[in-house]
Short mmCIF file of C-alpha atoms and ligand atoms in Angstrom, two decimals:
data_model
loop_
_atom_site.label_atom_id
_atom_site.label_comp_id
_atom_site.label_asym_id
_atom_site.label_seq_id
_atom_site.Cartn_x
_atom_site.Cartn_y
_atom_site.Cartn_z
CA MET A 1 -1.48 -9.99 22.20
CA SER A 2 -3.66 -11.72 24.88
CA VAL A 3 -3.86 -15.51 25.57
CA ARG A 4 -6.68 -16.78 23.46
CA ARG A 5 -8.32 -19.50 25.08
CA LEU A 6 -11.83 -21.20 24.03
CA ALA A 7 -15.19 -19.98 25.47
CA GLU A 8 -16.45 -20.72 29.24
CA VAL A 9 -19.29 -22.02 27.62
CA GLN A 10 -19.89 -24.92 24.25
CA PRO A 11 -22.32 -26.59 22.68
CA GLU A 12 -22.84 -30.65 22.91
CA SER A 13 -22.06 -30.94 19.38
CA PHE A 14 -21.54 -29.41 15.64
CA ALA A 15 -21.67 -30.77 12.01
CA PHE A 16 -21.56 -28.74 8.89
CA THR A 17 -24.84 -29.13 6.98
CA PRO A 18 -24.56 -30.63 3.66
CA GLU A 19 -23.17 -28.08 1.20
CA ASN A 20 -20.93 -27.54 3.49
CA GLU A 21 -19.92 -31.12 4.13
CA THR A 22 -19.88 -31.69 0.08
CA TRP A 23 -17.26 -28.63 0.15
CA ALA A 24 -14.88 -29.97 2.47
CA GLU A 25 -14.68 -32.37 0.33
CA GLY A 26 -13.89 -30.55 -2.11
CA ILE A 27 -11.72 -28.76 -0.83
CA ILE A 28 -9.77 -32.20 0.86
CA ALA A 29 -9.56 -33.95 -2.16
CA LYS A 30 -7.28 -30.85 -3.47
CA TYR A 31 -4.57 -32.02 -2.20
CA PRO A 32 -2.76 -35.22 -2.94
CA GLU A 33 -2.64 -37.61 -0.54
CA GLY A 34 -0.67 -37.85 2.63
CA ARG A 35 -1.35 -33.62 3.05
CA GLN A 36 -5.41 -33.28 3.90
CA ALA A 37 -3.75 -31.73 6.67
CA SER A 38 -2.99 -28.27 4.24
CA ALA A 39 -6.95 -27.93 3.85
CA VAL A 40 -7.34 -26.83 7.50
CA ILE A 41 -7.07 -23.42 7.72
CA SER A 42 -10.04 -23.43 4.84
CA LEU A 43 -11.89 -25.86 6.72
CA LEU A 44 -11.61 -24.00 10.47
CA TRP A 45 -12.83 -20.56 8.43
CA ARG A 46 -16.19 -22.46 6.49
CA ALA A 47 -16.39 -24.28 10.49
CA GLN A 48 -16.54 -20.48 11.79
CA ALA A 49 -18.43 -19.13 9.02
CA GLN A 50 -21.95 -21.78 9.48
CA HIS A 51 -21.21 -21.12 14.00
CA ASP A 52 -21.96 -17.28 13.74
CA TYR A 53 -18.43 -16.26 12.99
CA TRP A 54 -16.62 -18.55 16.57
CA LEU A 55 -15.54 -21.25 16.79
CA PRO A 56 -16.62 -23.94 19.84
CA ARG A 57 -14.68 -27.00 20.72
CA ALA A 58 -16.85 -29.65 18.87
CA ALA A 59 -16.06 -27.55 15.05
CA ILE A 60 -12.13 -27.62 15.95
CA GLU A 61 -12.23 -31.65 16.93
CA GLU A 62 -14.80 -32.41 14.00
CA VAL A 63 -11.63 -31.13 11.67
CA ALA A 64 -9.26 -32.66 13.19
CA ARG A 65 -11.78 -35.87 12.32
CA LYS A 66 -12.47 -35.10 8.70
CA LEU A 67 -8.82 -34.10 8.85
CA GLY A 68 -6.61 -37.37 9.83
CA MET A 69 -5.08 -35.19 12.50
CA PRO A 70 -4.47 -34.83 15.46
CA TYR A 71 -6.71 -32.16 17.89
CA ILE A 72 -4.26 -30.63 20.06
CA ARG A 73 -2.80 -30.49 16.67
CA VAL A 74 -6.17 -28.51 15.13
CA LEU A 75 -6.40 -26.82 19.05
CA GLU A 76 -2.89 -24.83 17.57
CA VAL A 77 -4.11 -23.74 14.16
CA ALA A 78 -7.06 -22.33 16.15
CA THR A 79 -5.82 -20.19 17.96
CA PHE A 80 -2.62 -18.84 16.56
CA TYR A 81 -4.44 -17.03 13.67
CA THR A 82 -6.31 -13.97 15.41
CA MET A 83 -8.80 -14.23 11.74
CA PHE A 84 -10.74 -17.29 14.24
CA ASN A 85 -13.09 -16.20 16.99
CA LEU A 86 -12.84 -18.54 20.46
CA ALA A 87 -15.98 -17.60 21.91
CA PRO A 88 -19.12 -15.71 20.44
CA VAL A 89 -19.33 -12.47 18.82
CA GLY A 90 -21.80 -9.77 17.75
CA GLU A 91 -23.80 -9.81 14.84
CA HIS A 92 -21.55 -6.67 13.98
CA PHE A 93 -18.70 -8.45 14.96
CA VAL A 94 -15.51 -4.91 14.66
CA GLN A 95 -12.22 -4.82 14.58
CA LEU A 96 -11.02 -1.86 15.18
CA CYS A 97 -6.88 -1.55 13.24
CA GLY A 98 -4.93 0.41 15.77
CA THR A 99 -1.56 0.33 14.71
CA THR A 100 0.35 2.72 13.95
CA PRO A 101 -1.54 4.56 10.16
CA CYS A 102 -4.15 4.47 12.30
CA LEU A 103 -3.23 5.48 15.64
CA LEU A 104 -1.82 8.04 14.09
CA ARG A 105 -4.87 8.87 12.04
CA GLY A 106 -7.45 8.55 15.19
CA SER A 107 -8.28 5.62 16.30
CA ASP A 108 -7.89 6.19 19.78
CA ALA A 109 -10.83 8.36 19.27
CA ILE A 110 -13.01 5.42 16.93
CA LYS A 111 -11.81 2.84 20.17
CA ALA A 112 -13.35 5.57 22.38
CA VAL A 113 -17.20 5.67 20.58
CA LEU A 114 -16.72 1.49 20.77
CA ARG A 115 -16.25 1.36 24.46
CA GLU A 116 -18.86 3.71 25.25
CA ARG A 117 -21.42 2.69 22.43
CA VAL A 118 -20.15 -1.11 23.02
CA GLY A 119 -18.75 -1.32 26.22
CA GLU A 120 -15.51 -3.85 26.72
CA SER A 121 -13.58 -5.68 24.13
CA GLY A 122 -14.34 -8.54 24.13
CA LYS A 123 -17.82 -8.23 25.41
CA VAL A 124 -21.66 -9.42 23.58
CA THR A 125 -23.66 -6.53 23.37
CA ALA A 126 -27.22 -7.01 25.61
CA ASP A 127 -29.04 -7.60 22.01
CA GLY A 128 -26.64 -9.72 20.60
CA LYS A 129 -26.03 -6.69 18.18
CA PHE A 130 -22.21 -5.55 18.65
CA SER A 131 -18.76 -6.75 19.27
CA TRP A 132 -15.74 -5.54 19.27
CA ILE A 133 -11.09 -5.93 19.10
CA GLU A 134 -8.22 -4.30 18.12
CA VAL A 135 -6.44 -6.07 15.43
CA GLU A 136 -3.40 -4.89 13.75
CA CYS A 137 -2.86 -3.92 10.51
CA LEU A 138 -5.93 -4.61 7.87
CA GLY A 139 -4.17 -3.21 4.71
CA ALA A 140 -6.47 -0.12 4.07
CA CYS A 141 -3.57 2.66 6.04
CA CYS A 142 -4.29 4.63 3.11
CA ASN A 143 -7.85 5.37 4.43
CA ALA A 144 -7.52 5.41 8.03
CA PRO A 145 -8.42 4.81 10.35
CA MET A 146 -10.77 2.06 9.83
CA VAL A 147 -12.16 -0.75 11.41
CA GLN A 148 -13.21 -4.61 9.76
CA ILE A 149 -16.32 -5.35 10.59
CA ASN A 150 -17.89 -8.65 9.47
CA ASP A 151 -16.53 -8.90 5.66
CA ASP A 152 -16.64 -5.76 4.72
CA TYR A 153 -14.01 -2.06 5.46
CA TYR A 154 -15.16 0.81 6.99
CA GLU A 155 -12.72 3.44 6.51
CA ASP A 156 -11.50 7.40 6.77
CA LEU A 157 -14.17 7.15 10.04
CA THR A 158 -14.35 9.90 12.31
CA PRO A 159 -16.09 9.79 15.45
CA GLU A 160 -19.33 11.16 14.86
CA ASN A 161 -19.61 9.11 11.12
CA PHE A 162 -18.67 5.74 13.07
CA GLY A 163 -21.65 6.90 15.51
CA ARG A 164 -23.74 7.00 12.65
CA LEU A 165 -22.71 3.83 11.01
CA LEU A 166 -23.40 2.28 14.05
CA ASP A 167 -26.49 3.70 14.12
CA ASP A 168 -27.42 2.69 11.09
CA LEU A 169 -26.24 -1.40 11.55
CA ALA A 170 -28.26 -1.25 14.79
CA ALA A 171 -32.00 -0.22 12.72
CA GLY A 172 -31.05 -2.24 10.34
CA ARG A 173 -30.75 0.85 7.46
CA PRO A 174 -28.31 0.11 4.57
CA VAL A 175 -24.63 1.56 4.90
CA THR A 176 -22.06 2.36 2.70
CA ILE A 177 -18.82 -0.48 2.15
CA GLY A 178 -15.65 1.22 2.27
CA SER A 179 -14.79 5.12 2.43
CA GLN A 180 -17.04 7.07 5.11
CA THR A 181 -16.30 10.60 3.45
CA GLY A 182 -17.03 9.84 -0.18
CA ARG A 183 -13.89 9.88 -1.62
CA VAL A 184 -13.30 6.34 -4.22
CA SER A 185 -10.70 3.72 -3.22
CA SER A 186 -7.63 5.56 -1.65
CA GLU A 187 -7.29 8.50 -3.74
CA PRO A 188 -6.15 12.00 -2.04
CA THR A 189 -8.54 13.67 -0.73
CA GLY A 190 -7.58 17.39 -1.40
CA GLY A 191 -8.10 15.78 -5.84
CA LEU A 192 -4.50 15.40 -7.75
CA SER A 193 -1.11 15.44 -6.37
CA ALA A 194 0.87 14.21 -8.26
CA LEU A 195 1.23 12.88 -12.36
CA THR A 196 -0.45 15.99 -12.63
CA SER A 197 1.37 17.26 -16.39
CA LEU A 198 0.92 13.99 -18.19
CA TYR A 199 -2.86 14.14 -16.71
CA GLY A 200 -3.24 17.62 -16.33
CA VAL A 201 -3.87 19.69 -12.47
CA ASP A 202 -7.50 19.06 -12.31
CA GLY A 203 -7.40 15.71 -13.05
CA VAL A 204 -9.32 15.37 -16.23
CA SER A 205 -9.19 18.29 -18.22
CA GLY A 206 -6.01 15.29 -20.34
CA PRO A 207 -2.96 15.75 -20.90
CA GLN A 208 -0.92 19.14 -20.16
CA SER A 209 2.01 20.37 -18.01
CA GLN A 210 3.10 23.93 -16.79
CA ALA A 211 5.74 24.36 -19.13
CA THR A 212 3.01 23.43 -22.36
CA THR A 213 0.63 26.00 -21.00
CA GLU A 214 3.66 28.46 -21.27
CA ALA A 215 4.62 27.91 -24.42
CA ALA A 216 1.68 28.79 -25.80
CA ALA A 217 1.10 31.75 -23.75
CA GLN A 218 4.39 33.11 -24.60
CA ALA A 219 3.89 31.41 -28.51
CA VAL A 220 0.50 34.08 -28.24
CA GLU A 221 3.07 37.51 -26.61
CA HIS A 222 5.20 36.96 -29.98
CA GLU A 223 2.16 35.82 -32.72
CA THR A 224 4.09 32.75 -33.02
CA PRO A 225 2.10 29.34 -33.12
CA PRO A 226 2.08 27.14 -29.98
CA ALA A 227 3.80 23.83 -30.15
CA PRO A 228 1.36 21.16 -30.21
CA GLN A 229 1.00 19.92 -26.27
CA ALA A 230 2.55 15.80 -25.58
CA ASP A 231 -0.62 13.86 -25.30
CA GLY A 232 -0.02 10.32 -24.12
CA ALA A 233 -1.51 9.31 -27.37
CA ALA A 234 1.70 10.46 -29.42
CA PHE A 235 4.50 9.78 -25.98
CA PHE A 236 3.16 6.31 -26.56
CA GLY A 237 3.39 6.52 -29.83
CA GLU A 238 6.73 8.00 -30.18
CA ALA A 239 8.28 5.50 -27.83
CA GLU A 240 6.32 2.47 -30.51
CA LYS A 241 8.27 4.30 -33.36
CA LEU A 242 11.55 4.61 -32.10
CA ALA A 243 11.67 0.80 -30.99
CA GLN A 244 10.74 -0.25 -34.16
CA GLU A 245 13.46 0.98 -35.65
CA HIS A 246 15.41 0.13 -33.16
CA ALA A 247 14.27 -3.38 -33.33
CA GLU A 248 15.11 -3.27 -37.74
CA HIS A 249 18.87 -2.73 -36.71
CA VAL A 250 19.06 -5.26 -34.21
CA ALA A 251 18.70 -8.91 -36.40
CA MET A 252 18.37 -11.47 -33.76
CA PRO A 253 20.71 -14.55 -34.97
CA GLU A 254 19.14 -17.14 -36.20
CA THR A 255 21.90 -19.28 -35.80
CA PRO A 256 24.41 -20.54 -33.05
CA ALA A 257 27.26 -19.75 -34.33
CA GLU A 258 25.59 -15.82 -35.76
CA GLU A 259 24.51 -16.10 -31.60
CA THR A 260 28.11 -16.17 -30.57
CA GLN A 261 29.29 -13.52 -32.65
CA ALA A 262 26.45 -11.49 -31.74
CA ARG A 263 27.74 -12.43 -27.88
CA THR A 264 31.40 -11.31 -28.85
CA ASP A 265 29.86 -8.43 -30.08
CA ILE A 266 28.80 -7.14 -26.92
CA ASP A 267 30.67 -8.68 -24.57
CA PRO A 268 34.20 -9.31 -26.98
CA PRO A 269 37.30 -11.70 -24.04
CA GLU A 270 39.63 -10.53 -22.71
CA LYS A 271 43.01 -10.14 -24.25
CA PRO A 272 45.94 -11.24 -22.30
CA ALA A 273 48.69 -9.12 -20.89
CA ALA A 274 51.03 -7.59 -22.13
CA GLU A 275 54.40 -8.87 -21.70
CA PRO A 276 55.96 -6.46 -19.95
CA PRO A 277 58.97 -4.75 -22.12
CA SER A 278 62.37 -6.81 -22.21
CA ASP A 279 64.42 -4.14 -20.16
CA ALA A 280 61.37 -3.60 -17.53
CA LYS A 281 61.81 -7.54 -16.60
CA ALA A 282 65.74 -6.43 -15.68
S1 LIG B 1 -2.37 0.54 10.32
FE1 LIG B 1 -4.52 0.30 10.36
S2 LIG B 1 -5.00 0.05 8.36
FE2 LIG B 1 -2.50 -0.05 8.26
#
């Protein structure tokens, strides 16, 4: 990780808006007396959101003042967590995941697009529209490679669809959040590949297993009616019936004596070792 320093050019002052001031008081009040410092991350985060998603020195000082903390303690928090930006970022702030799953799925190609279209990491474009940095795993590895832009994730990226995404953002056109290839959430791209016996190989048609399909085919061959297919409802109905039968046979102890007896039945005490035969002693 690179050294994190405050921006060279700083605003003169920072003050929470009246709305954020009220919000901050509410957050601080959640903590017991003497523990107000626990609100430090929440307040820094709010200050950053208010200040175009970067934290100037004056905002760090204001948070320290509100929480009664030494400035250096708040600065330590702000410089430790990479979620806090210490210098101005673009209107569209791109965080590119470069961790192994995304790397294996082509994040380098996405980085090349950023270098070509946006420029050097950490620098804001001349029109103020974009800046980018590389970060560690953002927890969307199933849909790698991916980026976070401001508060949203954009996944299943290719150089082509990512280029289009940047074009749309630059032009102010609406964009699709999430997968850029149209898959829902992190469903498998090639269709259902697990639990096919429960949900059907096409993932839609309902319970149907290879075994029941073959049984039906054999039944037709021998002119015997096929066995009914086991479906989810029947399965769970049968499980519920078995549980009820079990409960009927296992009466719950109602008194301490019954409970002691029940425990003894389950786990009888060990018998003392038998005395060795007298001739063995000799
Ligand atoms: S490795 Fe990229 S989101 Fe996890």
